[in-house]
mmCIF file of C-alpha atoms in Angstrom:
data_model
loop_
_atom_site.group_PDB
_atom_site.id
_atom_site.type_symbol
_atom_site.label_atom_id
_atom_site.label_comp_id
_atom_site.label_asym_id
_atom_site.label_seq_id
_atom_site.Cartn_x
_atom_site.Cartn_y
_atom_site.Cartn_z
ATOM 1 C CA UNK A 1 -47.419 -15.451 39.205
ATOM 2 C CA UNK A 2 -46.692 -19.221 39.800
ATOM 3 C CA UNK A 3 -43.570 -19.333 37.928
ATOM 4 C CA UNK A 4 -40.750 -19.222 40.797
ATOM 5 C CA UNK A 5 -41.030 -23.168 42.120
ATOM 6 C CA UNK A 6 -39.368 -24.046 45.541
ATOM 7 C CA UNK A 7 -36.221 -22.322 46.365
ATOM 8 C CA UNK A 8 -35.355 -18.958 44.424
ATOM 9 C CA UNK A 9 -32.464 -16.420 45.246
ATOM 10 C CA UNK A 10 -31.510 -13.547 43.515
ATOM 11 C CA UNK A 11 -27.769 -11.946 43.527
ATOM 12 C CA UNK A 12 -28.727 -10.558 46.316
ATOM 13 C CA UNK A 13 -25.505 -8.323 47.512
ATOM 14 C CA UNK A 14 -26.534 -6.020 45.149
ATOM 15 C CA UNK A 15 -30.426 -5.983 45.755
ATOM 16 C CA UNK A 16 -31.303 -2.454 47.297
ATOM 17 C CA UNK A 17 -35.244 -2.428 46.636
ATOM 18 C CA UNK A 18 -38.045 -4.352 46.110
ATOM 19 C CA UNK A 19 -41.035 -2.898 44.215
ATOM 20 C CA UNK A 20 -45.087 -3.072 44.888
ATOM 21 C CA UNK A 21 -46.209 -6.484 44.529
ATOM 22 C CA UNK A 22 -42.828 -8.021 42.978
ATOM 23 C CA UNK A 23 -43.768 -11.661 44.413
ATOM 24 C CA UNK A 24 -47.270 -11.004 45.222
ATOM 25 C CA UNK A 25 -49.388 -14.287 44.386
ATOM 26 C CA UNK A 26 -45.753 -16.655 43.965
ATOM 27 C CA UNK A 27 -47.616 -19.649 45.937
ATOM 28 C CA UNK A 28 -44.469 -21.526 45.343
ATOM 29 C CA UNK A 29 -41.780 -19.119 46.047
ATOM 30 C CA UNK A 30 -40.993 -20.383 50.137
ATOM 31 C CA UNK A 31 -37.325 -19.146 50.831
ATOM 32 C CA UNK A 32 -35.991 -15.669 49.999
ATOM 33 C CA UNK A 33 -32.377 -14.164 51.047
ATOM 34 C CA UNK A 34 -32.779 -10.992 52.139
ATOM 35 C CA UNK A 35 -29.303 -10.072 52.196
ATOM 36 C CA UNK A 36 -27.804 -6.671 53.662
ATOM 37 C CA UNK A 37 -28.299 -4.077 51.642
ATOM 38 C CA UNK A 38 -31.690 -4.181 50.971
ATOM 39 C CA UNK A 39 -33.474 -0.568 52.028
ATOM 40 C CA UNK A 40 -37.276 -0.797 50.108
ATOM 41 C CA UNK A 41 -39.881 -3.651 50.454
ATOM 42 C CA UNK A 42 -42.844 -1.900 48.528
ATOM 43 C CA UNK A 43 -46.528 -2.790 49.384
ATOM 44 C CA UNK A 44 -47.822 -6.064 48.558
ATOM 45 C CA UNK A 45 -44.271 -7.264 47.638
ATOM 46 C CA UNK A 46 -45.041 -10.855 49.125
ATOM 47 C CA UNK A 47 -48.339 -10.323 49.097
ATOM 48 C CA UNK A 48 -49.833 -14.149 49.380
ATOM 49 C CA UNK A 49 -46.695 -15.939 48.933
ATOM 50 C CA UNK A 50 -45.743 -19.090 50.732
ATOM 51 C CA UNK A 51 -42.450 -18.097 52.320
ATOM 52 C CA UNK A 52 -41.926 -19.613 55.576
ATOM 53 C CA UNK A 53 -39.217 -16.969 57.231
ATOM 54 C CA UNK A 54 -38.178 -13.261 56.860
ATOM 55 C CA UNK A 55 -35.150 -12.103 58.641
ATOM 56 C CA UNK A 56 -34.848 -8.935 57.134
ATOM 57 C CA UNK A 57 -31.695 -6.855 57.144
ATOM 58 C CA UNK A 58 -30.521 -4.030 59.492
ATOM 59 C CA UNK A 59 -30.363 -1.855 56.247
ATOM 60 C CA UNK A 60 -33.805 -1.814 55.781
ATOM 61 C CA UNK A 61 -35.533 1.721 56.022
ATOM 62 C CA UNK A 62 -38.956 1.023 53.922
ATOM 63 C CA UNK A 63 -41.492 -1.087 54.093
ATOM 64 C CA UNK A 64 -44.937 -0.535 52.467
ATOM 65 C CA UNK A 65 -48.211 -1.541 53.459
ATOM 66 C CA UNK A 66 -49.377 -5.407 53.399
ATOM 67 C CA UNK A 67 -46.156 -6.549 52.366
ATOM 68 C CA UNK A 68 -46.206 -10.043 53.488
ATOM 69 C CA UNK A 69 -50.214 -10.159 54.301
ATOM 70 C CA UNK A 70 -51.903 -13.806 53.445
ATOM 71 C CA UNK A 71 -48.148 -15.706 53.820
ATOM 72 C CA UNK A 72 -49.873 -18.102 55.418
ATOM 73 C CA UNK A 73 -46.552 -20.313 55.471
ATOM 74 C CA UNK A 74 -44.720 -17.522 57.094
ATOM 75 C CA UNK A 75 -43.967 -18.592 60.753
ATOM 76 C CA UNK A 76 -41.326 -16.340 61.775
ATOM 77 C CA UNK A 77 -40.238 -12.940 61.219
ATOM 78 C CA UNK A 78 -36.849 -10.675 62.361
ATOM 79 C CA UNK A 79 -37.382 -7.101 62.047
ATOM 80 C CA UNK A 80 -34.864 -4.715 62.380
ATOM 81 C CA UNK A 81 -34.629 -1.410 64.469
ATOM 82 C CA UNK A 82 -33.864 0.542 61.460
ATOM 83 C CA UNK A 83 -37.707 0.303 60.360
ATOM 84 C CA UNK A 84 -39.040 2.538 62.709
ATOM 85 C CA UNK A 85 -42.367 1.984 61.768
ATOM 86 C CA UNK A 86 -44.320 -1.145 60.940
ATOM 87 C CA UNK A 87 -46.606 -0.784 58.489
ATOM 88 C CA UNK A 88 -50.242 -0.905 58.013
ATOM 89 C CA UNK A 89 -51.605 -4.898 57.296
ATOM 90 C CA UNK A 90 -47.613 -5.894 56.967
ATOM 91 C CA UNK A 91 -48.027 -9.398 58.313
ATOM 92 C CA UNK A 92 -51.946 -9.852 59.078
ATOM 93 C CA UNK A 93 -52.506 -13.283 58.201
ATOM 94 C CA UNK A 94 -49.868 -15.230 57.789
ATOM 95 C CA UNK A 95 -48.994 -18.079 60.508
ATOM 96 C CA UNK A 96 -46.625 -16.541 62.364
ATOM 97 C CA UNK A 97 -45.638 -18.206 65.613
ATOM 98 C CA UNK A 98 -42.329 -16.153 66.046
ATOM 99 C CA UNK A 99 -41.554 -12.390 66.244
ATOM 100 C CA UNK A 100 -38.398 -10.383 66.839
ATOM 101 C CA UNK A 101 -38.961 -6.771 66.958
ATOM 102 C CA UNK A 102 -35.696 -4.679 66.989
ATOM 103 C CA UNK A 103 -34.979 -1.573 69.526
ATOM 104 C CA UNK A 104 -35.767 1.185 67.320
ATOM 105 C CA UNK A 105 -39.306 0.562 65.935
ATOM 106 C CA UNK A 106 -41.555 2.878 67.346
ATOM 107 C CA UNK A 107 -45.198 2.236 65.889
ATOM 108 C CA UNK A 108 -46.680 -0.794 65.182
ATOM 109 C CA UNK A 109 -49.072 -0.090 62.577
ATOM 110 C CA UNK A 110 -52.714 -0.559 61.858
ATOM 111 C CA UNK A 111 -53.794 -4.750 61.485
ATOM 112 C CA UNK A 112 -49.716 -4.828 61.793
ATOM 113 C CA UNK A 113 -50.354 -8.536 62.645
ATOM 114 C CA UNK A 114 -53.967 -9.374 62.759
ATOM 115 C CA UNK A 115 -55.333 -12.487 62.337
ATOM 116 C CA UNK A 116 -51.849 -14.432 63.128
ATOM 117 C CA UNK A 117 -53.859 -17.519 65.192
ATOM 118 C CA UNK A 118 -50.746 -19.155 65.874
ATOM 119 C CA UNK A 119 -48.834 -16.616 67.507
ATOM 120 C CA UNK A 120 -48.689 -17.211 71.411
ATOM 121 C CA UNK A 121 -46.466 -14.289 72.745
ATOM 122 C CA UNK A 122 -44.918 -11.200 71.828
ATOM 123 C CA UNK A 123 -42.367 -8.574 73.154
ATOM 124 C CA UNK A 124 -42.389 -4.872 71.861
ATOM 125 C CA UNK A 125 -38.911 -3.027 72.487
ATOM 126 C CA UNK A 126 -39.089 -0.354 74.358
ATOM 127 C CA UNK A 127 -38.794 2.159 71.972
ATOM 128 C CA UNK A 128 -42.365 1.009 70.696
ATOM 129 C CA UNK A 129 -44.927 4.662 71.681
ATOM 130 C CA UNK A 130 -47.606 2.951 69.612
ATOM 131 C CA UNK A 131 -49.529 0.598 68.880
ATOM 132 C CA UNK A 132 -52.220 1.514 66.382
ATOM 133 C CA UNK A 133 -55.423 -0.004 65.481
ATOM 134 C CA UNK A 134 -56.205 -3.866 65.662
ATOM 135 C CA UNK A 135 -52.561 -3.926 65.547
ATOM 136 C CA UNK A 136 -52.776 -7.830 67.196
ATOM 137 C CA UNK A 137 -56.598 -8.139 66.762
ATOM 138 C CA UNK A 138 -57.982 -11.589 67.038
ATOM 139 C CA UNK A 139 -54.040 -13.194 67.791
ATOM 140 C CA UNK A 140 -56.387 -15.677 69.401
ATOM 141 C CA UNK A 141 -53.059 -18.535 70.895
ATOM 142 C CA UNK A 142 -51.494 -15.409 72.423
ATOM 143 C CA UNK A 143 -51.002 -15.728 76.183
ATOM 144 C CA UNK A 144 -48.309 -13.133 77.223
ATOM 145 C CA UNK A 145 -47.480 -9.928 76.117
ATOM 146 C CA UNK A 146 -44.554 -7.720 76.887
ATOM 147 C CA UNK A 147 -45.342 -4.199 76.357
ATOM 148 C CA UNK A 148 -41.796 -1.778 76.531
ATOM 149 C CA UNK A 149 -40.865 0.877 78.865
ATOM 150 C CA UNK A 150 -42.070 3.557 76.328
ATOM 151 C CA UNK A 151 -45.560 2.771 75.414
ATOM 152 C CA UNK A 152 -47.875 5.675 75.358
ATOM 153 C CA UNK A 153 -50.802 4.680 73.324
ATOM 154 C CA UNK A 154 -52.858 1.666 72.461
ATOM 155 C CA UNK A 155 -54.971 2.045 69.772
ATOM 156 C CA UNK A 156 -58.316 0.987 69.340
ATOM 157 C CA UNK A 157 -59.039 -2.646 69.382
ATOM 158 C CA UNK A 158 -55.186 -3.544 69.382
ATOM 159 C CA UNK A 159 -55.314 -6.482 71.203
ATOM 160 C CA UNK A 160 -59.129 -7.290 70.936
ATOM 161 C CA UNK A 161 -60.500 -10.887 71.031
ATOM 162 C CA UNK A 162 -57.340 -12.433 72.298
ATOM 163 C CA UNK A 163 -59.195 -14.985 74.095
ATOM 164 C CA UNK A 164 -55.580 -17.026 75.924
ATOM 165 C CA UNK A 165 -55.172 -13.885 77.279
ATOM 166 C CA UNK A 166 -54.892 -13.944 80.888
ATOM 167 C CA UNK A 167 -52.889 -11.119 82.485
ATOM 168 C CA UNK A 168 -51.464 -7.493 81.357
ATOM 169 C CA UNK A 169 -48.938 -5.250 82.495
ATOM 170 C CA UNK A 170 -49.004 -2.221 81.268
ATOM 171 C CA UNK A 171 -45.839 0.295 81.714
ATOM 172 C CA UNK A 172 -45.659 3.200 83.705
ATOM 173 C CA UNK A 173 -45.690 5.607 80.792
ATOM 174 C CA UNK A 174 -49.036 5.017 79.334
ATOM 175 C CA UNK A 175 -51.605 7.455 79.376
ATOM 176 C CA UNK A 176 -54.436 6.238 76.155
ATOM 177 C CA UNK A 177 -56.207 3.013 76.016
ATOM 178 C CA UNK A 178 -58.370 3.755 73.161
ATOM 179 C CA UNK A 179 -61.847 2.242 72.094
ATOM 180 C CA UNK A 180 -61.997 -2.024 72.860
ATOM 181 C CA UNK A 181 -58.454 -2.440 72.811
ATOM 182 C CA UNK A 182 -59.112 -5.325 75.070
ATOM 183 C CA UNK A 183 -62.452 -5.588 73.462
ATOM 184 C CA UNK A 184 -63.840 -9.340 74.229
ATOM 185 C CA UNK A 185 -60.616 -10.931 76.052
ATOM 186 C CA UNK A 186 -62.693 -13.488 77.176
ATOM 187 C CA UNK A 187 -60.248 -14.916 80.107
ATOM 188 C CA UNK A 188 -58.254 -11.677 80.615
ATOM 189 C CA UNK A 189 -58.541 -11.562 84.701
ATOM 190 C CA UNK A 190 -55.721 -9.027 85.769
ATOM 191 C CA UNK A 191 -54.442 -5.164 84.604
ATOM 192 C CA UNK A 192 -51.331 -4.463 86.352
ATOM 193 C CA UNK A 193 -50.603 -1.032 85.791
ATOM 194 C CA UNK A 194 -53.942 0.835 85.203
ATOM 195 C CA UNK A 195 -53.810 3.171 87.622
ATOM 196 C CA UNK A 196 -51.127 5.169 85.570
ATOM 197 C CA UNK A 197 -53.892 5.557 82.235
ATOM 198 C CA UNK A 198 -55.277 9.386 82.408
ATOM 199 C CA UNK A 199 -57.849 8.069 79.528
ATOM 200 C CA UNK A 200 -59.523 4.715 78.433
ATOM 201 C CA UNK A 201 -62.142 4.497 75.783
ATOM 202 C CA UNK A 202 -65.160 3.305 75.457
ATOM 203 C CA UNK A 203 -65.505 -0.110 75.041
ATOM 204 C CA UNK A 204 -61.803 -0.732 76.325
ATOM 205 C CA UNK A 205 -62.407 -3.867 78.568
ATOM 206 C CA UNK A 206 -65.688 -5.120 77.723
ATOM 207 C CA UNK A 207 -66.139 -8.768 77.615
ATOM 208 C CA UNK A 208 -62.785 -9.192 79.845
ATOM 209 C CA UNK A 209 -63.231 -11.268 83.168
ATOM 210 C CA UNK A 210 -61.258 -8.710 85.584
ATOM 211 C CA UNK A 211 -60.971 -9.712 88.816
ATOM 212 C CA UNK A 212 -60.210 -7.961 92.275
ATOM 213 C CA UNK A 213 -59.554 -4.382 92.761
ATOM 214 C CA UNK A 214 -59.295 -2.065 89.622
ATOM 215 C CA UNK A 215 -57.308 1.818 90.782
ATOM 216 C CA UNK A 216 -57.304 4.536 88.537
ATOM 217 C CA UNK A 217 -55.736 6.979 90.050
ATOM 218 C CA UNK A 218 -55.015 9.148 87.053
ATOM 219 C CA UNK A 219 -58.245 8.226 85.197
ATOM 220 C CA UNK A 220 -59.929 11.649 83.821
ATOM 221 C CA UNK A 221 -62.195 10.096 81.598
ATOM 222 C CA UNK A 222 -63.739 7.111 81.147
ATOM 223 C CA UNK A 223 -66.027 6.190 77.726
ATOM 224 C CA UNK A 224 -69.371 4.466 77.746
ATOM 225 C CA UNK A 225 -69.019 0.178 78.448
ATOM 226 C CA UNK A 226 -65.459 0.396 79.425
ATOM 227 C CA UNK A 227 -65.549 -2.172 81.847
ATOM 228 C CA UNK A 228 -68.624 -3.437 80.653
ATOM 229 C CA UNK A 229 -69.888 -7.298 80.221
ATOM 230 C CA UNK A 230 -71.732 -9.066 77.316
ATOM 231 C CA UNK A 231 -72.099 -10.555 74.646
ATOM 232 C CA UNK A 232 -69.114 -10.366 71.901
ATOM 233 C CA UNK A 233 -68.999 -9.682 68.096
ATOM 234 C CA UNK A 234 -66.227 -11.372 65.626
ATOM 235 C CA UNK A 235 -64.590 -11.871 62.684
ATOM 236 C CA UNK A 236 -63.901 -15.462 62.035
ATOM 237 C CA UNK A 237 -61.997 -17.496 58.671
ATOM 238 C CA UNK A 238 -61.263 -21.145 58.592
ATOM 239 C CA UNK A 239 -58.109 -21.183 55.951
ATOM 240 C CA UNK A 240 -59.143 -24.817 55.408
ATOM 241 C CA UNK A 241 -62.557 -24.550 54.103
ATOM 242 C CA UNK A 242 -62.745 -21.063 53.512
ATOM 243 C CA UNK A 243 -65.309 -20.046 55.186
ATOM 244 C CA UNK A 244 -64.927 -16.701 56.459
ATOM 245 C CA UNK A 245 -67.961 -14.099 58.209
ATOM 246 C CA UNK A 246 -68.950 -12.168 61.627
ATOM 247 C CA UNK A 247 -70.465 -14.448 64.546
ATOM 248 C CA UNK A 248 -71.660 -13.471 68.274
ATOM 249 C CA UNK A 249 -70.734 -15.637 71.505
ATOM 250 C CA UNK A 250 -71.147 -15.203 74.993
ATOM 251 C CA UNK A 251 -68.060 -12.813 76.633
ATOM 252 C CA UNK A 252 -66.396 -12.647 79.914
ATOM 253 C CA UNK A 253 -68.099 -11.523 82.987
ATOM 254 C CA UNK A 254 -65.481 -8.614 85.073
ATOM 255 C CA UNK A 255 -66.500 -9.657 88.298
ATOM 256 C CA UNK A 256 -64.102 -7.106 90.064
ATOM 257 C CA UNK A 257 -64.655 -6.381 93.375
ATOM 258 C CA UNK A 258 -64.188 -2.641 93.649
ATOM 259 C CA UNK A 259 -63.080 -0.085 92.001
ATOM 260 C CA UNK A 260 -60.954 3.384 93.279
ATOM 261 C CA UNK A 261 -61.065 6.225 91.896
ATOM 262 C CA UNK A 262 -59.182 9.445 92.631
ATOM 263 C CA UNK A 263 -60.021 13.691 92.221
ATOM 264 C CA UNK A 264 -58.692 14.201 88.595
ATOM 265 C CA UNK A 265 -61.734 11.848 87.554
ATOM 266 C CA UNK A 266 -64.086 13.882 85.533
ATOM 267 C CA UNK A 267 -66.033 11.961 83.357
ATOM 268 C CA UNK A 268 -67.478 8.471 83.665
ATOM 269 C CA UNK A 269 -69.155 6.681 80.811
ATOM 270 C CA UNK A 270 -72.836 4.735 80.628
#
């Protein structure tokens, strides 16, 4: 598993696929050509190697779950439009500081990039519709997110315990914020866009630190805590030392000043 040292490159005009867990465990394997051409990454195909870039290919079409999870030398990544969806746990802990999503990816999926402490902003073309479940949970450096034109959905706990956070605008087409997808956002203050959501979860907001005047004119339903303030609960690792487990702090306090609703409201949580 150790065997490829420093820099390694196959012939790679001719490469077309790359099976489950071909490199998984190469800790010295830290440059790779991905050349055009290539269609397949299988899952767990750099699974804990120490690359430090992937600029994959416009010919890619396949890419299996946890592919490059636990790179923790991979800072940047280019992915390519032709990939329209992002799989589950593809780059959740690595060190990623750098992302270029292509137009043409249209889910992000499930702990797509969880865990990536370095990362401090992000833009999501706007053919993204989805973004699944703790998709960016606990990017904790992240301070500005760009959400596309097309966003429908944000899936539960996508963007939980970002705690740089400070402001969100969400686009005019999305209706679903699902359960604590801005779950313990410590120093999120302002949600431009809100009033366009028809539903938002339980547990959506609690822990922010909103501020002013929240309108949801299109809200039908509303879960239990939504917009509730308290304590938070989270997953922690130090990479370093290894010590890894679930802790409780104090979380933000919304402090907003009103809140307007409108006659499609029809249910409103604890």
């Amino acid at each position: 598993r150790d065997s490829f040292e420093g820099y390694f490159i196959f012939d790679a005009d001719n490469l077309l696929k790359i099976d489950d867990g071909a490199f998984a465990y190469c800790e010295l394997l830290d440059e790779f050509n991905f050349a055009d051409g290539l269609e397949y990454i299988g899952s767990e195909a750099f699974y804990y190697s120490n690359i430090g870039s992937a600029i994959l290919p416009e010919s890619l079409v396949y890419m299996g779950e946890e592919a490059f999870s636990g790179s923790w030398d991979l800072v940047d990544v280019t992915i390519p439009g032709t990939l329209t969806e992002i799989p589950d746990g593809a780059f959740s802990d690595c060190a990623l500081s750098s992302i270029n999503i292509g137009e043409g990816v249209e889910v992000i999926g499930e702990n797509a990039f969880s865990y990536n402490w370095q990362l401090r902003e992000i833009s999501l073309p706007d053919s993204v519709v989805e973004v699944r479940e703790r998709a960016f949970n606990e990017c904790e450096s992240l301070v500005a997110i760009e959400l596309g034109s097309g966003l429908k959905k944000i899936g539960a706990y996508a963007f939980a315990n970002l705690t740089a956070l400070e402001e969100v605008n969400l686009p005019s087409t999305i209706k679903m914020i699902d359960q604590g997808a801005f779950y313990g956002c410590t120093k999120l203050t302002k949600v431009n866009g809100i009033e366009n959501v028809k539903f938002i979860n339980q547990y959506a907001f609690y822990g922010c630190n909103l501020q002013g005047e929240i309108k949801l004119d299109n809200a039908a339903a509303i879960g239990n805590y939504a917009f509730g303030s308290g304590a938070i609960t989270y997953y922690y690792e130090n990479k370093d030392t290894g010590e890894a487990g679930w802790t409780t702090k104090a979380g933000g306090t919304n402090e907003f000043t009103s809140v307007v609703l409108s006659e499609k409201t029809q249910s409103i949580g604890a």
